[in-house]
PDB file of C-alpha atoms in Angstrom:
ATOM      1  CA  MET A 186     163.053  83.339 -20.618  1.00 42.00           C
ATOM      2  CA  VAL A 187     161.366  86.801 -22.400  1.00 46.00           C
ATOM      3  CA  VAL A 188     158.508  88.483 -21.072  1.00 49.00           C
ATOM      4  CA  GLN A 189     156.037  90.975 -22.323  1.00 47.00           C
ATOM      5  CA  PHE A 190     153.464  92.614 -20.068  1.00 43.00           C
ATOM      6  CA  LEU A 191     150.274  94.245 -21.442  1.00 38.00           C
ATOM      7  CA  SER A 192     147.699  96.023 -18.998  1.00 35.00           C
ATOM      8  CA  SER A 193     144.089  98.401 -19.724  1.00 34.00           C
ATOM      9  CA  HIS A 194     141.192  98.924 -17.681  1.00 32.00           C
ATOM     10  CA  LEU A 195     139.155  98.376 -21.030  1.00 36.00           C
ATOM     11  CA  CYS A 196     140.631  95.462 -22.231  1.00 44.00           C
ATOM     12  CA  PHE A 197     138.588  92.337 -21.251  1.00 41.00           C
ATOM     13  CA  PRO A 198     139.067  88.424 -21.151  1.00 48.00           C
ATOM     14  CA  ARG A 199     137.255  87.710 -23.921  1.00 52.00           C
ATOM     15  CA  ALA A 200     138.691  90.741 -26.183  1.00 56.00           C
ATOM     16  CA  GLN A 201     141.906  89.667 -25.332  1.00 61.00           C
ATOM     17  CA  PHE A 202     142.539  85.877 -26.166  1.00 63.00           C
ATOM     18  CA  GLY A 203     140.943  86.771 -29.522  1.00 66.00           C
ATOM     19  CA  GLN A 204     143.612  89.703 -30.086  1.00 68.00           C
ATOM     20  CA  TRP A 205     146.282  86.589 -28.970  1.00 66.00           C
ATOM     21  CA  VAL A 206     144.626  83.952 -31.723  1.00 69.00           C
ATOM     22  CA  SER A 207     144.806  87.143 -34.420  1.00 70.00           C
ATOM     23  CA  ALA A 208     148.412  87.664 -33.330  1.00 68.00           C
ATOM     24  CA  GLY A 209     149.146  84.160 -34.496  1.00 70.00           C
ATOM     25  CA  ALA A 210     149.223  82.451 -31.923  1.00 68.00           C
ATOM     26  CA  PRO A 211     148.694  78.784 -30.662  1.00 67.00           C
ATOM     27  CA  ALA A 212     145.442  79.092 -29.241  1.00 62.00           C
ATOM     28  CA  GLU A 213     145.161  75.719 -27.348  1.00 64.00           C
ATOM     29  CA  ASN A 214     148.714  75.049 -26.536  1.00 73.00           C
ATOM     30  CA  ALA A 215     150.041  78.524 -25.545  1.00 79.00           C
ATOM     31  CA  PHE A 216     147.130  79.803 -23.086  1.00 79.00           C
ATOM     32  CA  LEU A 217     147.066  79.619 -19.764  1.00 78.00           C
ATOM     33  CA  THR A 218     143.603  78.191 -18.324  1.00 76.00           C
ATOM     34  CA  LEU A 219     142.772  76.611 -15.247  1.00 74.00           C
ATOM     35  CA  GLU A 220     140.652  73.812 -18.149  1.00 75.00           C
ATOM     36  CA  SER A 221     144.290  73.196 -19.940  1.00 75.00           C
ATOM     37  CA  PRO A 222     147.619  71.674 -18.636  1.00 76.00           C
ATOM     38  CA  PRO A 223     150.775  74.408 -18.842  1.00 76.00           C
ATOM     39  CA  PRO A 224     151.893  75.038 -22.239  1.00 79.00           C
ATOM     40  CA  LEU A 225     155.349  73.435 -22.528  1.00 77.00           C
ATOM     41  CA  GLY A 226     155.820  75.187 -26.379  1.00 79.00           C
ATOM     42  CA  PHE A 227     158.487  78.189 -27.080  1.00 82.00           C
ATOM     43  CA  GLU A 228     155.626  80.731 -25.687  1.00 83.00           C
ATOM     44  CA  ALA A 229     152.118  81.219 -23.911  1.00 83.00           C
ATOM     45  CA  CYS A 230     149.366  84.106 -22.759  1.00 81.00           C
ATOM     46  CA  GLY A 231     147.767  84.391 -19.569  1.00 79.00           C
ATOM     47  CA  VAL A 232     144.981  86.975 -18.332  1.00 76.00           C
ATOM     48  CA  ALA A 233     143.568  88.665 -15.669  1.00 74.00           C
ATOM     49  CA  THR A 234     140.957  90.905 -15.713  1.00 71.00           C
ATOM     50  CA  ASP A 235     142.467  93.501 -17.346  1.00 70.00           C
ATOM     51  CA  ASP A 236     146.343  92.214 -17.289  1.00 75.00           C
ATOM     52  CA  THR A 237     147.505  90.420 -20.584  1.00 78.00           C
ATOM     53  CA  PHE A 238     151.264  88.773 -19.771  1.00 80.00           C
ATOM     54  CA  CYS A 239     152.997  86.956 -22.359  1.00 83.00           C
ATOM     55  CA  PHE A 240     156.544  84.654 -21.953  1.00 84.00           C
ATOM     56  CA  HIS A 241     158.249  83.402 -24.447  1.00 83.00           C
ATOM     57  CA  LYS A 242     161.749  81.079 -24.498  1.00 83.00           C
ATOM     58  CA  SER A 243     162.868  82.477 -28.217  1.00 83.00           C
ATOM     59  CA  GLU A 244     163.771  86.406 -28.687  1.00 84.00           C
ATOM     60  CA  SER A 245     163.122  86.456 -32.065  1.00 86.00           C
ATOM     61  CA  LEU A 246     159.359  84.744 -31.721  1.00 85.00           C
ATOM     62  CA  GLY A 247     158.410  86.910 -28.837  1.00 84.00           C
ATOM     63  CA  ARG A 248     159.415  90.184 -31.339  1.00 86.00           C
ATOM     64  CA  GLU A 249     157.746  89.099 -33.866  1.00 87.00           C
ATOM     65  CA  ARG A 250     154.645  87.251 -31.624  1.00 84.00           C
ATOM     66  CA  LEU A 251     154.049  91.088 -29.349  1.00 83.00           C
ATOM     67  CA  ARG A 252     154.494  92.860 -32.760  1.00 85.00           C
ATOM     68  CA  ARG A 253     151.591  91.659 -34.538  1.00 85.00           C
ATOM     69  CA  LEU A 254     149.502  91.555 -30.830  1.00 81.00           C
ATOM     70  CA  ASP A 255     150.200  95.440 -31.030  1.00 82.00           C
ATOM     71  CA  ALA A 256     148.995  95.555 -34.386  1.00 85.00           C
ATOM     72  CA  ALA A 257     146.001  93.378 -33.328  1.00 82.00           C
ATOM     73  CA  PHE A 258     144.791  95.604 -30.279  1.00 79.00           C
ATOM     74  CA  GLU A 259     145.506  99.097 -32.238  1.00 82.00           C
ATOM     75  CA  ARG A 260     143.368  97.277 -35.231  1.00 83.00           C
ATOM     76  CA  HIS A 261     140.634  96.543 -32.782  1.00 78.00           C
ATOM     77  CA  GLY A 262     140.615  99.956 -30.543  1.00 79.00           C
ATOM     78  CA  VAL A 263     142.328  98.483 -27.615  1.00 75.00           C
ATOM     79  CA  PRO A 264     144.659 100.475 -25.856  1.00 76.00           C
ATOM     80  CA  LYS A 265     147.592  99.697 -23.095  1.00 74.00           C
ATOM     81  CA  ASN A 266     148.643 101.253 -20.314  1.00 74.00           C
ATOM     82  CA  ALA A 267     151.889 102.878 -21.707  1.00 74.00           C
ATOM     83  CA  GLU A 268     153.141 102.734 -17.542  1.00 75.00           C
ATOM     84  CA  LYS A 269     152.427  99.040 -17.126  1.00 73.00           C
ATOM     85  CA  ASP A 270     154.251  97.910 -20.385  1.00 78.00           C
ATOM     86  CA  ALA A 271     157.425  95.784 -20.491  1.00 77.00           C
ATOM     87  CA  THR A 272     159.048  94.537 -23.533  1.00 80.00           C
ATOM     88  CA  LEU A 273     161.255  91.444 -23.850  1.00 82.00           C
ATOM     89  CA  ALA A 274     162.048  92.019 -20.288  1.00 82.00           C
ATOM     90  CA  SER A 275     163.913  89.254 -17.698  1.00 83.00           C
ATOM     91  CA  ALA A 276     161.378  90.777 -14.845  1.00 84.00           C
ATOM     92  CA  MET A 277     158.191  91.867 -14.335  1.00 84.00           C
ATOM     93  CA  ILE A 278     154.842  93.017 -12.000  1.00 83.00           C
ATOM     94  CA  ALA A 279     151.669  90.934 -12.809  1.00 81.00           C
ATOM     95  CA  LEU A 280     148.891  90.637 -10.027  1.00 82.00           C
ATOM     96  CA  GLY A 281     150.941  91.722  -7.458  1.00 86.00           C
ATOM     97  CA  CYS A 282     153.806  89.583  -7.565  1.00 89.00           C
ATOM     98  CA  GLN A 283     157.493  90.035  -8.891  1.00 90.00           C
ATOM     99  CA  LEU A 284     157.837  87.110 -11.949  1.00 87.00           C
ATOM    100  CA  THR A 285     161.172  86.666 -12.740  1.00 87.00           C
ATOM    101  CA  ALA A 286     163.167  84.613 -16.038  1.00 84.00           C
ATOM    102  CA  ARG A 287     166.641  84.252 -13.979  1.00 83.00           C
ATOM    103  CA  PRO A 288     165.669  82.562 -11.673  1.00 86.00           C
ATOM    104  CA  PRO A 289     162.626  81.608 -13.213  1.00 86.00           C
ATOM    105  CA  ALA A 290     160.065  82.384  -9.907  1.00 90.00           C
ATOM    106  CA  ALA A 291     157.756  84.285  -8.687  1.00 91.00           C
ATOM    107  CA  GLU A 292     157.659  86.581  -4.879  1.00 94.00           C
ATOM    108  CA  PRO A 293     155.220  89.217  -3.604  1.00 94.00           C
ATOM    109  CA  VAL A 294     155.698  92.437  -4.944  1.00 93.00           C
ATOM    110  CA  SER A 295     157.672  94.325  -1.730  1.00 93.00           C
ATOM    111  CA  SER A 296     155.647  97.096  -2.596  1.00 93.00           C
ATOM    112  CA  LYS A 297     152.907  95.604  -1.318  1.00 92.00           C
ATOM    113  CA  LEU A 298     154.633  93.156   1.009  1.00 93.00           C
ATOM    114  CA  VAL A 299     156.550  95.932   3.514  1.00 94.00           C
ATOM    115  CA  PRO A 300     153.066  97.127   3.872  1.00 93.00           C
ATOM    116  CA  LEU A 301     151.368  94.074   4.988  1.00 93.00           C
ATOM    117  CA  PHE A 302     154.537  93.003   6.665  1.00 94.00           C
ATOM    118  CA  GLY A 303     153.886  97.140   9.108  1.00 93.00           C
ATOM    119  CA  ALA A 304     150.218  96.198   9.018  1.00 91.00           C
ATOM    120  CA  LEU A 305     150.533  92.868  10.475  1.00 92.00           C
ATOM    121  CA  LEU A 306     152.988  93.260  13.506  1.00 93.00           C
ATOM    122  CA  ASP A 307     150.237  96.461  14.534  1.00 93.00           C
ATOM    123  CA  VAL A 308     147.020  94.643  14.579  1.00 93.00           C
ATOM    124  CA  PHE A 309     149.070  92.539  16.571  1.00 94.00           C
ATOM    125  CA  LEU A 310     150.389  94.483  18.699  1.00 94.00           C
ATOM    126  CA  ALA A 311     147.407  96.737  19.181  1.00 94.00           C
ATOM    127  CA  GLY A 312     145.316  93.898  20.025  1.00 94.00           C
ATOM    128  CA  LYS A 313     142.140  94.702  18.376  1.00 92.00           C
ATOM    129  CA  ALA A 314     140.396  94.895  14.774  1.00 91.00           C
ATOM    130  CA  SER A 315     136.934  95.089  13.284  1.00 91.00           C
ATOM    131  CA  PRO A 316     136.383  91.412  11.398  1.00 90.00           C
ATOM    132  CA  PRO A 317     135.759  92.599   8.131  1.00 87.00           C
ATOM    133  CA  GLY A 318     138.359  94.975   8.203  1.00 86.00           C
ATOM    134  CA  LEU A 319     141.206  92.704   9.670  1.00 89.00           C
ATOM    135  CA  ASN A 320     140.139  90.029   6.935  1.00 86.00           C
ATOM    136  CA  ARG A 321     139.793  92.819   3.822  1.00 80.00           C
ATOM    137  CA  ALA A 322     143.253  94.362   4.914  1.00 72.00           C
ATOM    138  CA  LEU A 323     145.534  92.246   6.075  1.00 74.00           C
ATOM    139  CA  VAL A 324     143.803  88.476   5.854  1.00 76.00           C
ATOM    140  CA  GLY A 325     142.784  88.914   2.096  1.00 81.00           C
ATOM    141  CA  LEU A 326     146.245  89.717   0.598  1.00 89.00           C
ATOM    142  CA  GLU A 327     148.676  87.683   3.032  1.00 90.00           C
ATOM    143  CA  GLN A 328     146.218  84.689   1.621  1.00 89.00           C
ATOM    144  CA  TRP A 329     146.458  85.562  -2.124  1.00 90.00           C
ATOM    145  CA  PHE A 330     150.310  85.178  -1.578  1.00 93.00           C
ATOM    146  CA  CYS A 331     149.650  82.139   0.195  1.00 91.00           C
ATOM    147  CA  LEU A 332     148.900  80.733  -2.917  1.00 90.00           C
ATOM    148  CA  LEU A 333     152.546  80.687  -3.679  1.00 92.00           C
ATOM    149  CA  THR A 334     153.604  78.613  -1.403  1.00 90.00           C
ATOM    150  CA  ARG A 335     150.165  76.838   0.173  1.00 87.00           C
ATOM    151  CA  ALA A 336     151.479  75.245   3.244  1.00 87.00           C
ATOM    152  CA  MET A 337     151.562  79.046   4.979  1.00 90.00           C
ATOM    153  CA  PHE A 338     147.813  78.686   4.505  1.00 89.00           C
ATOM    154  CA  SER A 339     147.936  76.025   7.611  1.00 88.00           C
ATOM    155  CA  VAL A 340     148.956  79.462   9.443  1.00 91.00           C
ATOM    156  CA  PHE A 341     146.028  80.881  10.171  1.00 90.00           C
ATOM    157  CA  ASP A 342     142.944  78.579  12.180  1.00 90.00           C
ATOM    158  CA  SER A 343     141.785  81.231  15.317  1.00 92.00           C
ATOM    159  CA  THR A 344     142.275  84.184  13.043  1.00 91.00           C
ATOM    160  CA  TYR A 345     139.244  82.580  10.879  1.00 89.00           C
ATOM    161  CA  ALA A 346     136.948  82.466  13.515  1.00 90.00           C
ATOM    162  CA  PHE A 347     137.717  85.603  14.365  1.00 92.00           C
ATOM    163  CA  VAL A 348     136.755  87.377  11.213  1.00 89.00           C
ATOM    164  CA  ARG A 349     133.550  85.238  10.787  1.00 86.00           C
ATOM    165  CA  ARG A 350     132.143  86.763  13.815  1.00 82.00           C
ATOM    166  CA  GLU A 351     129.172  88.908  14.253  1.00 74.00           C
ATOM    167  CA  CYS A 352     128.931  91.740  14.886  1.00 71.00           C
ATOM    168  CA  ALA A 353     131.699  92.812  12.144  1.00 67.00           C
ATOM    169  CA  ASP A 354     130.879  96.115  12.350  1.00 76.00           C
ATOM    170  CA  GLN A 355     132.411  96.523  15.860  1.00 85.00           C
ATOM    171  CA  ILE A 356     136.099  96.542  16.892  1.00 90.00           C
ATOM    172  CA  GLN A 357     136.848  93.560  19.170  1.00 91.00           C
ATOM    173  CA  PHE A 358     140.231  92.026  21.166  1.00 94.00           C
ATOM    174  CA  LEU A 359     142.096  89.479  19.040  1.00 94.00           C
ATOM    175  CA  PRO A 360     142.306  85.925  20.858  1.00 94.00           C
ATOM    176  CA  ASP A 361     145.921  85.341  22.021  1.00 96.00           C
ATOM    177  CA  LYS A 362     146.182  82.272  19.238  1.00 96.00           C
ATOM    178  CA  ALA A 363     144.550  84.814  16.704  1.00 94.00           C
ATOM    179  CA  ARG A 364     147.557  87.695  17.288  1.00 95.00           C
ATOM    180  CA  ALA A 365     150.491  84.433  17.319  1.00 96.00           C
ATOM    181  CA  GLU A 366     148.779  83.596  13.829  1.00 95.00           C
ATOM    182  CA  LEU A 367     148.934  87.216  12.291  1.00 94.00           C
ATOM    183  CA  VAL A 368     152.935  87.681  14.202  1.00 94.00           C
ATOM    184  CA  LEU A 369     154.093  84.172  12.783  1.00 95.00           C
ATOM    185  CA  ALA A 370     152.553  84.899   9.762  1.00 94.00           C
ATOM    186  CA  ALA A 371     154.698  88.212   9.212  1.00 94.00           C
ATOM    187  CA  PHE A 372     157.729  86.964  10.286  1.00 94.00           C
ATOM    188  CA  LEU A 373     157.701  84.078   7.686  1.00 95.00           C
ATOM    189  CA  MET A 374     157.171  86.370   4.941  1.00 94.00           C
ATOM    190  CA  PRO A 375     160.054  86.000   3.484  1.00 93.00           C
ATOM    191  CA  LEU A 376     159.404  82.036   2.340  1.00 93.00           C
ATOM    192  CA  LEU A 377     156.647  83.550   0.555  1.00 94.00           C
ATOM    193  CA  GLY A 378     157.335  82.347  -3.465  1.00 92.00           C
ATOM    194  CA  ALA A 379     157.352  79.829  -5.669  1.00 91.00           C
ATOM    195  CA  ASP A 380     159.961  78.377  -7.615  1.00 90.00           C
ATOM    196  CA  LEU A 381     159.061  78.482 -11.136  1.00 84.00           C
ATOM    197  CA  GLY A 382     161.780  76.238 -12.628  1.00 83.00           C
ATOM    198  CA  ARG A 383     160.687  72.641  -9.820  1.00 84.00           C
ATOM    199  CA  GLU A 384     160.058  69.513 -11.726  1.00 84.00           C
ATOM    200  CA  PHE A 385     156.500  68.156 -11.555  1.00 83.00           C
ATOM    201  CA  LEU A 386     155.823  65.872  -8.727  1.00 85.00           C
ATOM    202  CA  PRO A 387     155.750  61.680 -10.054  1.00 90.00           C
ATOM    203  CA  ALA A 388     152.049  61.367  -8.317  1.00 90.00           C
ATOM    204  CA  ILE A 389     148.992  63.153  -7.923  1.00 87.00           C
ATOM    205  CA  THR A 390     147.434  63.630  -4.475  1.00 84.00           C
ATOM    206  CA  ALA A 391     144.603  64.749  -3.707  1.00 82.00           C
ATOM    207  CA  CYS A 392     142.944  66.672   0.129  1.00 76.00           C
ATOM    208  CA  ASP A 393     140.213  67.420   1.834  1.00 77.00           C
ATOM    209  CA  ALA A 394     138.924  67.979   5.478  1.00 70.00           C
ATOM    210  CA  SER A 395     135.601  67.831   7.570  1.00 66.00           C
ATOM    211  CA  PRO A 396     134.334  68.892  10.503  1.00 70.00           C
ATOM    212  CA  ALA A 397     133.754  65.196  11.541  1.00 68.00           C
ATOM    213  CA  PHE A 398     136.658  62.928  10.050  1.00 65.00           C
ATOM    214  CA  GLY A 399     139.835  66.031  10.287  1.00 64.00           C
ATOM    215  CA  PHE A 400     141.788  66.258   7.652  1.00 70.00           C
ATOM    216  CA  GLY A 401     142.867  63.516   5.054  1.00 78.00           C
ATOM    217  CA  VAL A 402     145.162  63.049   1.653  1.00 81.00           C
ATOM    218  CA  SER A 403     145.281  60.719  -1.087  1.00 85.00           C
ATOM    219  CA  CYS A 404     148.582  60.568  -2.775  1.00 88.00           C
ATOM    220  CA  THR A 405     149.517  57.741  -5.983  1.00 90.00           C
ATOM    221  CA  LYS A 406     152.964  57.945  -7.852  1.00 92.00           C
ATOM    222  CA  CYS A 407     152.776  58.438 -11.638  1.00 90.00           C
ATOM    223  CA  SER A 408     154.929  59.733 -14.622  1.00 89.00           C
ATOM    224  CA  LYS A 409     155.658  63.528 -14.425  1.00 83.00           C
ATOM    225  CA  GLY A 410     153.605  63.735 -17.934  1.00 81.00           C
ATOM    226  CA  ALA A 411     150.343  62.428 -15.776  1.00 83.00           C
ATOM    227  CA  SER A 412     151.188  64.664 -13.412  1.00 81.00           C
ATOM    228  CA  ARG A 413     151.290  67.482 -15.511  1.00 75.00           C
ATOM    229  CA  VAL A 414     148.013  66.597 -17.245  1.00 71.00           C
ATOM    230  CA  THR A 415     146.366  66.718 -13.724  1.00 69.00           C
ATOM    231  CA  LEU A 416     147.235  70.010 -12.283  1.00 61.00           C
TER     232      LEU A 416
END
């Protein structure tokens, strides 16, 4: 897989989608959206706020598509951020993650993960924080990375109760359970990552929780094709 990453603070998702289509790409089955199954062709394009990232399995196709995309951007006056631009590379940084083609994987970028590790340990040792400060500076970023390995969400419980406290602007002592959760999250950081080359699970699962009945999971077997469509 070869990839290109484009970024500009003046690009908007709707405009970027239009440039992708005007570059000759098949919009219906090559654009990454929550409403469509993941693309299975030779190319894909995704947009997140002001970032455009493209994936190509064929270098020649990627080079031609990116040439057309650059021309479409220039034709419509859409600038690129040269510092974040990567062309036909085997790795790139997008959405705070390091994306690699060999092996196909997504992991938190070290420039964000290392400070987060230190901050979690610092709060653990201090034993106190303001609820909104902990929520913004630590839990928010940690939860973003937990999306790569969703089982990591199970680490937090008392921490969530702490960040919802009233008198939020005051520094408060952390409960022992919350401190334990933070240090556990710090030392489980090597597990934060996703294998983008794994097969689809031949099953469909759904889960939900309630304060009265706890946590429930439903599961049914199906083909990998059906699993992909319902992702």
